[in-house]
Structure formats: C-alpha cells, structure tokens
C-alpha cells in the first residue's frame, strides 16, 4: 500500500523504483529485481546504488558468486575509490580460495585507507594463509603499532584488550613468529627485523601479553575459564 502511494506520487522517481526492487529481493524474487535494476540502469548507467543492488542480486543466486565477482571487478574499475566494494571483492575472492586476487583487492583498499587496522589485519591474515610469513609478520607488528599500547596492562583503554583488531593481531604475530622460528625464512632474508633473536623476543612478548593482559583471570573483562585454559594449553603446552 505504501509503495503504491509512493509510485502514484513520484511516478518517475528512481528511488521509488529501487525501493520496489529491494522489496522484490526481500520476497526472493531475484530475477524480477535484477531485471528492474537493469532496466533502470539503461537510463542511469552510473547510478552506484543500482549497480550494487544488481550485483547483490547476482551474488544471492545459486552459483552466483563467480558472476558477482566478475561484475564487482568491473564496478571497481569504474569506481576505484569505493572502499566497501574493494572489501567485498576481496571477500568474494576468498570465498573461492583465490588468495592472490584477494590480496590484490586488499592492497588497492589499503591505498585508500592505509591506517585502517581492520583492513591491515585482513590483508595480514590473507598473506599468512598464502605462506607469506615475513610480510604477514611485519603487518601484524604495524597493526600493533597503530594500537598505541592498547594491550598494555597499564592502558586505560581496557576493552581493547579483549576485542578489536589488536588481539587478533597478537595471535597473528604469535603464529608468524612461531613458524618463522621453525622455518628457513629468516636465514634467507637480509632484513634485520626478522633475525632469530628479534623474532624470539617478540614471540615471548606476544605470549606474555596474551596470557597476562588478554586472558588474565583478574582482567576487568575476563574471558571464561575454559577459554583461558585452552589458551594456556596452546601457548604454554609444557605447563598444561
């Protein structure tokens, strides 16, 4: 009823037409919604919202992710400063296990927002998955640097010790350091930041921060005992 009144009052409004498409999507009428968007795009080919809704329709369909990936790749070629779209494109690539393409999308995203800790974290995790341990290791350090000491026991931002990108970055640093210490990556690199002594120090520091700051039993926002026990068994298996 409301839509009918809007259509009667704003007969030529693209916003009302888009609203009709969104309603069609909500009922699962994806083909109808996609056709509506494509018809509207013939009149407004550069309407960003229309283009995104069309891609969303494609993605929702069975086996639609590869087609949505192609459509979104074309979209970011036209609108290269759309951060949301680069992030979504990376997620679509990851869904298809295309890690190199996901890394490229995240690199483009970081050109737009180099200080965004969540984007850096996602990129670091993709690099770690690809086996790029040295690059991931450095990125995790950069993320923690952006945290500006939030994980310190003396930090006033207590909540950051149990949520946000900093805790995931600590785990990432710990995982990278452990793998680097047991691999040949350090011996083949001239970078002083990944020498064995330095990596071992950071590995120890990450373990200490996780146990004494993030998962401390007396923390202001304590985690369940089962989680703390599992954490101890992973970080200090000899004492479990």
PDB file of C-alpha atoms in Angstrom, residues 89-213:
ATOM      1  CA  UNK A  89      35.572  -8.108  -3.799  1.00  0.00           C
ATOM      2  CA  UNK A  90      38.316  -9.448  -1.536  1.00  0.00           C
ATOM      3  CA  UNK A  91      35.720 -11.432   0.428  1.00  0.00           C
ATOM      4  CA  UNK A  92      34.309 -12.927  -2.791  1.00  0.00           C
ATOM      5  CA  UNK A  93      37.786 -13.970  -3.902  1.00  0.00           C
ATOM      6  CA  UNK A  94      38.439 -15.541  -0.502  1.00  0.00           C
ATOM      7  CA  UNK A  95      35.161 -17.446  -0.743  1.00  0.00           C
ATOM      8  CA  UNK A  96      36.573 -19.027  -3.912  1.00  0.00           C
ATOM      9  CA  UNK A  97      40.034 -19.628  -2.385  1.00  0.00           C
ATOM     10  CA  UNK A  98      41.591 -17.116  -4.778  1.00  0.00           C
ATOM     11  CA  UNK A  99      44.094 -15.719  -2.299  1.00  0.00           C
ATOM     12  CA  UNK A 100      46.331 -13.844  -4.756  1.00  0.00           C
ATOM     13  CA  UNK A 101      43.371 -11.946  -6.179  1.00  0.00           C
ATOM     14  CA  UNK A 102      42.059 -11.245  -2.667  1.00  0.00           C
ATOM     15  CA  UNK A 103      45.454  -9.879  -1.667  1.00  0.00           C
ATOM     16  CA  UNK A 104      45.439  -7.576  -4.707  1.00  0.00           C
ATOM     17  CA  UNK A 105      41.973  -6.255  -3.815  1.00  0.00           C
ATOM     18  CA  UNK A 106      43.098  -5.598  -0.247  1.00  0.00           C
ATOM     19  CA  UNK A 107      46.238  -3.831  -1.476  1.00  0.00           C
ATOM     20  CA  UNK A 108      44.044  -1.495  -3.525  1.00  0.00           C
ATOM     21  CA  UNK A 109      41.883  -0.966  -0.456  1.00  0.00           C
ATOM     22  CA  UNK A 110      44.890  -0.089   1.682  1.00  0.00           C
ATOM     23  CA  UNK A 111      45.967   2.528  -0.839  1.00  0.00           C
ATOM     24  CA  UNK A 112      42.703   4.273   0.029  1.00  0.00           C
ATOM     25  CA  UNK A 113      42.885   3.721   3.794  1.00  0.00           C
ATOM     26  CA  UNK A 114      46.454   2.856   4.856  1.00  0.00           C
ATOM     27  CA  UNK A 115      45.789   3.461   8.554  1.00  0.00           C
ATOM     28  CA  UNK A 116      42.719   1.234   8.843  1.00  0.00           C
ATOM     29  CA  UNK A 117      43.716  -1.508  11.280  1.00  0.00           C
ATOM     30  CA  UNK A 118      40.912  -3.863  10.230  1.00  0.00           C
ATOM     31  CA  UNK A 119      41.924  -3.687   6.564  1.00  0.00           C
ATOM     32  CA  UNK A 120      45.553  -4.277   7.519  1.00  0.00           C
ATOM     33  CA  UNK A 121      44.513  -7.222   9.672  1.00  0.00           C
ATOM     34  CA  UNK A 122      42.538  -8.843   6.868  1.00  0.00           C
ATOM     35  CA  UNK A 123      45.476  -8.373   4.494  1.00  0.00           C
ATOM     36  CA  UNK A 124      47.903  -9.847   7.029  1.00  0.00           C
ATOM     37  CA  UNK A 125      45.673 -12.888   7.515  1.00  0.00           C
ATOM     38  CA  UNK A 126      45.483 -13.469   3.758  1.00  0.00           C
ATOM     39  CA  UNK A 127      49.275 -13.211   3.465  1.00  0.00           C
ATOM     40  CA  UNK A 128      49.690 -15.673   6.323  1.00  0.00           C
ATOM     41  CA  UNK A 129      47.336 -18.101   4.588  1.00  0.00           C
ATOM     42  CA  UNK A 130      49.392 -17.735   1.386  1.00  0.00           C
ATOM     43  CA  UNK A 131      52.555 -18.590   3.294  1.00  0.00           C
ATOM     44  CA  UNK A 132      53.988 -15.053   3.054  1.00  0.00           C
ATOM     45  CA  UNK A 133      55.181 -15.213   6.655  1.00  0.00           C
ATOM     46  CA  UNK A 134      57.672 -12.346   6.573  1.00  0.00           C
ATOM     47  CA  UNK A 135      55.178  -9.885   5.071  1.00  0.00           C
ATOM     48  CA  UNK A 136      52.420 -11.017   7.429  1.00  0.00           C
ATOM     49  CA  UNK A 137      54.784 -10.743  10.419  1.00  0.00           C
ATOM     50  CA  UNK A 138      55.614  -7.133   9.571  1.00  0.00           C
ATOM     51  CA  UNK A 139      51.963  -6.249   9.047  1.00  0.00           C
ATOM     52  CA  UNK A 140      50.954  -7.663  12.418  1.00  0.00           C
ATOM     53  CA  UNK A 141      53.652  -5.519  14.009  1.00  0.00           C
ATOM     54  CA  UNK A 142      52.304  -2.481  12.153  1.00  0.00           C
ATOM     55  CA  UNK A 143      48.775  -3.173  13.409  1.00  0.00           C
ATOM     56  CA  UNK A 144      50.010  -3.412  16.987  1.00  0.00           C
ATOM     57  CA  UNK A 145      51.937  -0.187  16.486  1.00  0.00           C
ATOM     58  CA  UNK A 146      48.700   1.502  15.423  1.00  0.00           C
ATOM     59  CA  UNK A 147      47.155   0.214  18.655  1.00  0.00           C
ATOM     60  CA  UNK A 148      49.424   2.636  20.504  1.00  0.00           C
ATOM     61  CA  UNK A 149      49.892   0.418  23.552  1.00  0.00           C
ATOM     62  CA  UNK A 150      46.233  -0.561  23.964  1.00  0.00           C
ATOM     63  CA  UNK A 151      47.234  -4.059  25.057  1.00  0.00           C
ATOM     64  CA  UNK A 152      49.486  -2.872  27.839  1.00  0.00           C
ATOM     65  CA  UNK A 153      48.297  -3.805  31.357  1.00  0.00           C
ATOM     66  CA  UNK A 154      48.613  -0.103  32.257  1.00  0.00           C
ATOM     67  CA  UNK A 155      46.495   1.091  29.315  1.00  0.00           C
ATOM     68  CA  UNK A 156      43.322   2.976  30.222  1.00  0.00           C
ATOM     69  CA  UNK A 157      41.522   1.500  27.194  1.00  0.00           C
ATOM     70  CA  UNK A 158      40.818  -1.790  28.932  1.00  0.00           C
ATOM     71  CA  UNK A 159      38.183  -3.020  26.492  1.00  0.00           C
ATOM     72  CA  UNK A 160      40.769  -3.113  23.685  1.00  0.00           C
ATOM     73  CA  UNK A 161      42.497  -5.984  25.466  1.00  0.00           C
ATOM     74  CA  UNK A 162      39.645  -8.360  24.693  1.00  0.00           C
ATOM     75  CA  UNK A 163      38.246  -7.117  21.384  1.00  0.00           C
ATOM     76  CA  UNK A 164      39.113  -5.228  18.233  1.00  0.00           C
ATOM     77  CA  UNK A 165      41.939  -5.953  15.809  1.00  0.00           C
ATOM     78  CA  UNK A 166      44.689  -5.810  18.399  1.00  0.00           C
ATOM     79  CA  UNK A 167      44.012  -9.219  19.954  1.00  0.00           C
ATOM     80  CA  UNK A 168      43.762 -10.912  16.574  1.00  0.00           C
ATOM     81  CA  UNK A 169      46.986  -9.174  15.583  1.00  0.00           C
ATOM     82  CA  UNK A 170      48.691 -10.543  18.698  1.00  0.00           C
ATOM     83  CA  UNK A 171      47.605 -14.066  17.802  1.00  0.00           C
ATOM     84  CA  UNK A 172      48.767 -13.476  14.253  1.00  0.00           C
ATOM     85  CA  UNK A 173      52.143 -12.233  15.450  1.00  0.00           C
ATOM     86  CA  UNK A 174      52.471 -15.260  17.714  1.00  0.00           C
ATOM     87  CA  UNK A 175      51.644 -17.662  14.873  1.00  0.00           C
ATOM     88  CA  UNK A 176      54.020 -15.944  12.446  1.00  0.00           C
ATOM     89  CA  UNK A 177      56.849 -15.814  14.961  1.00  0.00           C
ATOM     90  CA  UNK A 178      56.451 -19.496  15.830  1.00  0.00           C
ATOM     91  CA  UNK A 179      56.522 -20.505  12.173  1.00  0.00           C
ATOM     92  CA  UNK A 180      59.441 -18.212  11.361  1.00  0.00           C
ATOM     93  CA  UNK A 181      61.489 -19.655  14.208  1.00  0.00           C
ATOM     94  CA  UNK A 182      60.967 -23.137  12.805  1.00  0.00           C
ATOM     95  CA  UNK A 183      61.496 -22.211   9.145  1.00  0.00           C
ATOM     96  CA  UNK A 184      64.302 -21.100   6.852  1.00  0.00           C
ATOM     97  CA  UNK A 185      62.693 -17.755   6.058  1.00  0.00           C
ATOM     98  CA  UNK A 186      64.933 -15.839   8.459  1.00  0.00           C
ATOM     99  CA  UNK A 187      68.172 -17.336   7.167  1.00  0.00           C
ATOM    100  CA  UNK A 188      67.366 -16.280   3.597  1.00  0.00           C
ATOM    101  CA  UNK A 189      66.435 -12.699   4.466  1.00  0.00           C
ATOM    102  CA  UNK A 190      68.686  -9.671   4.928  1.00  0.00           C
ATOM    103  CA  UNK A 191      66.039  -7.806   6.933  1.00  0.00           C
ATOM    104  CA  UNK A 192      67.236  -7.167  10.490  1.00  0.00           C
ATOM    105  CA  UNK A 193      63.667  -7.170  11.804  1.00  0.00           C
ATOM    106  CA  UNK A 194      63.329 -10.906  11.250  1.00  0.00           C
ATOM    107  CA  UNK A 195      66.557 -12.112  12.782  1.00  0.00           C
ATOM    108  CA  UNK A 196      66.095 -15.069  15.113  1.00  0.00           C
ATOM    109  CA  UNK A 197      66.863 -13.150  18.306  1.00  0.00           C
ATOM    110  CA  UNK A 198      64.391 -10.383  17.490  1.00  0.00           C
ATOM    111  CA  UNK A 199      61.648 -12.774  16.438  1.00  0.00           C
ATOM    112  CA  UNK A 200      62.146 -14.843  19.579  1.00  0.00           C
ATOM    113  CA  UNK A 201      61.830 -11.740  21.742  1.00  0.00           C
ATOM    114  CA  UNK A 202      58.571 -10.767  20.055  1.00  0.00           C
ATOM    115  CA  UNK A 203      57.278 -14.313  20.289  1.00  0.00           C
ATOM    116  CA  UNK A 204      57.869 -14.219  24.030  1.00  0.00           C
ATOM    117  CA  UNK A 205      56.293 -10.777  24.339  1.00  0.00           C
ATOM    118  CA  UNK A 206      53.186 -11.849  22.391  1.00  0.00           C
ATOM    119  CA  UNK A 207      52.795 -14.880  24.659  1.00  0.00           C
ATOM    120  CA  UNK A 208      53.155 -12.715  27.758  1.00  0.00           C
ATOM    121  CA  UNK A 209      50.606 -10.151  26.559  1.00  0.00           C
ATOM    122  CA  UNK A 210      48.091 -12.838  25.636  1.00  0.00           C
ATOM    123  CA  UNK A 211      48.402 -14.601  28.982  1.00  0.00           C
ATOM    124  CA  UNK A 212      48.777 -11.604  31.291  1.00  0.00           C
ATOM    125  CA  UNK A 213      46.669  -8.956  29.559  1.00  0.00           C
TER     126      UNK A 213
END
